[in-house]
Tab-separated table of C-alpha atoms in Angstrom:
chain	number	residue	atom	x	y	z
H	1	MET	CA	-26.281	5.100	13.845
H	2	GLN	CA	-26.887	2.657	15.968
H	3	GLN	CA	-25.484	-1.141	16.354
H	4	PRO	CA	-28.451	-4.288	16.575
H	5	SER	CA	-28.408	-6.786	19.186
H	6	GLY	CA	-29.260	-9.359	17.222
H	7	ARG	CA	-28.385	-11.354	14.131
H	8	SER	CA	-28.993	-8.793	11.349
H	9	TRP	CA	-28.589	-4.727	11.115
H	10	ILE	CA	-31.408	-3.083	8.556
H	11	ALA	CA	-30.647	0.500	8.482
H	12	LEU	CA	-31.360	3.669	5.757
H	13	SER	CA	-28.787	6.586	6.477
H	14	ASP	CA	-28.276	9.772	5.644
H	15	ALA	CA	-24.977	9.693	7.631
H	16	PRO	CA	-22.006	8.070	6.157
H	17	LEU	CA	-21.937	4.252	6.265
H	18	PRO	CA	-20.235	2.692	8.985
H	19	VAL	CA	-18.386	0.110	7.143
H	20	GLY	CA	-16.209	0.042	10.322
H	21	ALA	CA	-18.004	0.023	12.673
H	22	VAL	CA	-20.170	-3.024	10.390
H	23	THR	CA	-17.213	-5.047	10.204
H	24	GLU	CA	-16.872	-5.373	12.904
H	25	TRP	CA	-19.908	-6.767	14.678
H	26	ALA	CA	-20.040	-8.836	12.072
H	27	ILE	CA	-17.552	-11.116	13.340
H	28	ARG	CA	-18.511	-13.518	15.477
H	29	PRO	CA	-16.742	-16.230	17.413
H	30	GLU	CA	-18.833	-19.192	15.301
H	31	CYS	CA	-17.872	-17.765	11.439
H	32	GLY	CA	-14.470	-17.672	9.989
H	33	GLY	CA	-15.982	-15.900	6.707
H	34	LEU	CA	-16.844	-12.358	6.982
H	35	VAL	CA	-17.748	-10.925	3.032
H	36	LEU	CA	-18.446	-6.994	3.337
H	37	PHE	CA	-19.162	-5.106	0.002
H	38	VAL	CA	-19.383	-1.756	-0.175
H	39	GLY	CA	-21.221	0.012	-3.371
H	40	THR	CA	-19.425	3.523	-3.646
H	41	VAL	CA	-20.742	6.164	-5.696
H	42	ARG	CA	-18.285	6.825	-8.940
H	43	ASP	CA	-18.056	9.276	-11.810
H	44	HIS	CA	-19.417	7.410	-14.531
H	45	ALA	CA	-23.307	5.276	-15.581
H	46	ASP	CA	-24.680	3.960	-18.730
H	47	GLY	CA	-23.737	6.904	-21.288
H	48	ARG	CA	-23.563	9.663	-19.010
H	49	SER	CA	-19.717	10.835	-17.863
H	50	GLY	CA	-18.457	13.304	-15.191
H	51	VAL	CA	-20.834	11.652	-12.558
H	52	HIS	CA	-20.492	14.321	-9.571
H	53	LEU	CA	-22.652	13.632	-7.308
H	54	LEU	CA	-26.473	10.716	-6.286
H	55	GLU	CA	-29.264	11.474	-5.229
H	56	TYR	CA	-30.970	8.670	-3.513
H	57	GLU	CA	-34.674	8.548	-2.005
H	58	ALA	CA	-36.572	5.263	-0.642
H	59	TYR	CA	-40.101	4.890	0.712
H	60	VAL	CA	-38.963	4.320	4.005
H	61	GLU	CA	-41.155	2.109	5.984
H	62	GLN	CA	-41.251	0.268	2.590
H	63	ALA	CA	-37.668	-0.155	2.065
H	64	GLU	CA	-36.998	-0.797	5.478
H	65	ALA	CA	-39.748	-4.095	5.439
H	66	LYS	CA	-38.510	-5.082	2.524
H	67	MET	CA	-34.578	-4.535	3.672
H	68	ARG	CA	-35.626	-7.224	6.601
H	69	GLU	CA	-37.304	-9.778	4.461
H	70	VAL	CA	-33.953	-9.958	2.779
H	71	ALA	CA	-31.752	-11.005	5.395
H	72	ASP	CA	-34.745	-13.009	7.035
H	73	VAL	CA	-34.350	-15.102	3.789
H	74	ALA	CA	-30.911	-14.915	3.441
H	75	MET	CA	-31.015	-16.482	7.360
H	76	GLN	CA	-33.700	-19.140	6.033
H	77	ARG	CA	-31.273	-19.436	2.479
H	78	TRP	CA	-28.061	-20.102	5.109
H	79	PRO	CA	-28.988	-20.977	7.935
H	80	VAL	CA	-25.414	-20.907	8.753
H	81	LEU	CA	-24.998	-17.681	8.763
H	82	GLY	CA	-24.449	-15.596	11.871
H	83	ALA	CA	-24.843	-12.134	11.162
H	84	VAL	CA	-26.403	-10.130	7.794
H	85	ALA	CA	-26.177	-6.955	7.246
H	86	LEU	CA	-28.284	-4.741	4.593
H	87	LEU	CA	-27.267	-0.838	4.970
H	88	HIS	CA	-28.397	1.709	2.550
H	89	ARG	CA	-27.678	6.062	2.059
H	90	VAL	CA	-30.235	8.004	1.380
H	91	GLY	CA	-29.911	11.857	-0.019
H	92	ALA	CA	-27.111	13.563	-1.372
H	93	LEU	CA	-23.371	11.596	-2.185
H	94	GLU	CA	-20.528	12.586	-3.305
H	95	LEU	CA	-17.859	10.615	-5.358
H	96	GLY	CA	-16.404	7.694	-2.889
H	97	GLU	CA	-18.792	8.165	-0.284
H	98	ALA	CA	-20.294	4.896	0.795
H	99	ALA	CA	-24.658	4.181	-1.033
H	100	VAL	CA	-24.654	0.459	0.208
H	101	VAL	CA	-22.867	-2.200	3.179
H	102	VAL	CA	-23.693	-5.337	3.158
H	103	ALA	CA	-21.483	-7.812	5.389
H	104	VAL	CA	-22.816	-11.008	5.577
H	105	SER	CA	-20.118	-13.912	7.927
H	106	ALA	CA	-20.835	-17.530	8.239
H	107	PRO	CA	-18.580	-20.688	9.454
H	108	HIS	CA	-16.827	-20.872	5.606
H	109	ARG	CA	-16.225	-18.755	2.820
H	110	GLY	CA	-18.900	-19.933	0.683
H	111	GLU	CA	-22.025	-19.484	2.394
H	112	ALA	CA	-20.922	-16.111	3.283
H	113	PHE	CA	-19.913	-15.425	-0.563
H	114	ASP	CA	-23.176	-16.754	-1.712
H	115	ALA	CA	-25.159	-15.414	0.792
H	116	ALA	CA	-23.398	-11.586	0.503
H	117	ARG	CA	-23.700	-12.386	-3.609
H	118	TRP	CA	-26.827	-12.747	-2.857
H	119	CYS	CA	-27.921	-10.494	-0.225
H	120	ILE	CA	-26.439	-7.368	-2.893
H	121	ASP	CA	-28.525	-8.869	-6.589
H	122	THR	CA	-31.603	-9.043	-4.069
H	123	LEU	CA	-31.524	-5.844	-2.368
H	124	LYS	CA	-31.012	-3.949	-5.439
H	125	ALA	CA	-33.926	-6.323	-7.362
H	126	THR	CA	-36.671	-5.891	-4.411
H	127	VAL	CA	-36.736	-2.592	-2.129
H	128	PRO	CA	-37.726	1.261	-3.576
H	129	ILE	CA	-34.903	2.819	-3.486
H	130	TRP	CA	-34.049	5.460	-6.691
H	131	LYS	CA	-31.568	6.688	-7.495
H	132	LYS	CA	-31.146	10.589	-9.485
H	133	GLU	CA	-27.389	11.276	-11.100
H	134	HIS	CA	-26.288	14.835	-11.626
H	135	TRP	CA	-23.387	14.658	-14.451
H	136	ASP	CA	-21.656	17.814	-15.731
H	137	GLY	CA	-24.322	17.362	-18.670
H	138	GLY	CA	-26.623	17.559	-16.327
H	139	ALA	CA	-29.716	15.702	-13.552
H	140	ASP	CA	-31.806	13.181	-14.144
H	141	TRP	CA	-32.767	9.965	-12.701
H	142	GLY	CA	-31.090	6.577	-12.751
H	143	LEU	CA	-30.900	5.059	-16.663
H	144	ALA	CA	-30.924	1.629	-15.122
H	145	ALA	CA	-34.303	1.151	-13.073
H	146	THR	CA	-36.278	-2.174	-13.302
H	147	GLU	CA	-39.641	-2.996	-11.629
H	148	LEU	CA	-39.451	-4.294	-8.155
H	149	ALA	CA	-39.256	-8.026	-8.115
H	150	ASP	CA	-40.658	-10.010	-4.168
H	151	VAL	CA	-37.537	-11.462	-2.773
H	152	SER	CA	-39.768	-14.513	-2.897
H	153	GLU	CA	-39.215	-14.799	-6.964
H	154	LEU	CA	-35.361	-14.321	-6.655
H	155	GLY	CA	-33.637	-17.784	-7.208
């Protein structure tokens, strides 16, 4: 996965997410704060124990466009941001693998924390990515699915 040259890094990938490379890329000389969120595959979900595999599917063109919109709106809301990275896996992931990475750098920790939380929450609420859970008793789509919102609707 190639690193971008601008201030945002948006990617969907069927390969493991480059957490270390994202961290290094997001560090900027003008930014003293970097918040990194990594969502990993855990062994349970709502009402389902023994989860051992997740499969992610995405409407790639629309998902990448929405992820780009999330990054753009974050940079508008927090103009001091140095970098925003939003990366998500697709395909089959095993326990402990990174499913999503959000990195935000800013001059100070407050803006970095606020923007990173907004980015992950907005990504999950607006980007068309679906999760199929495999557990000891079977496999089915995740129970926490909700209707997608518009980025502009979220505070």
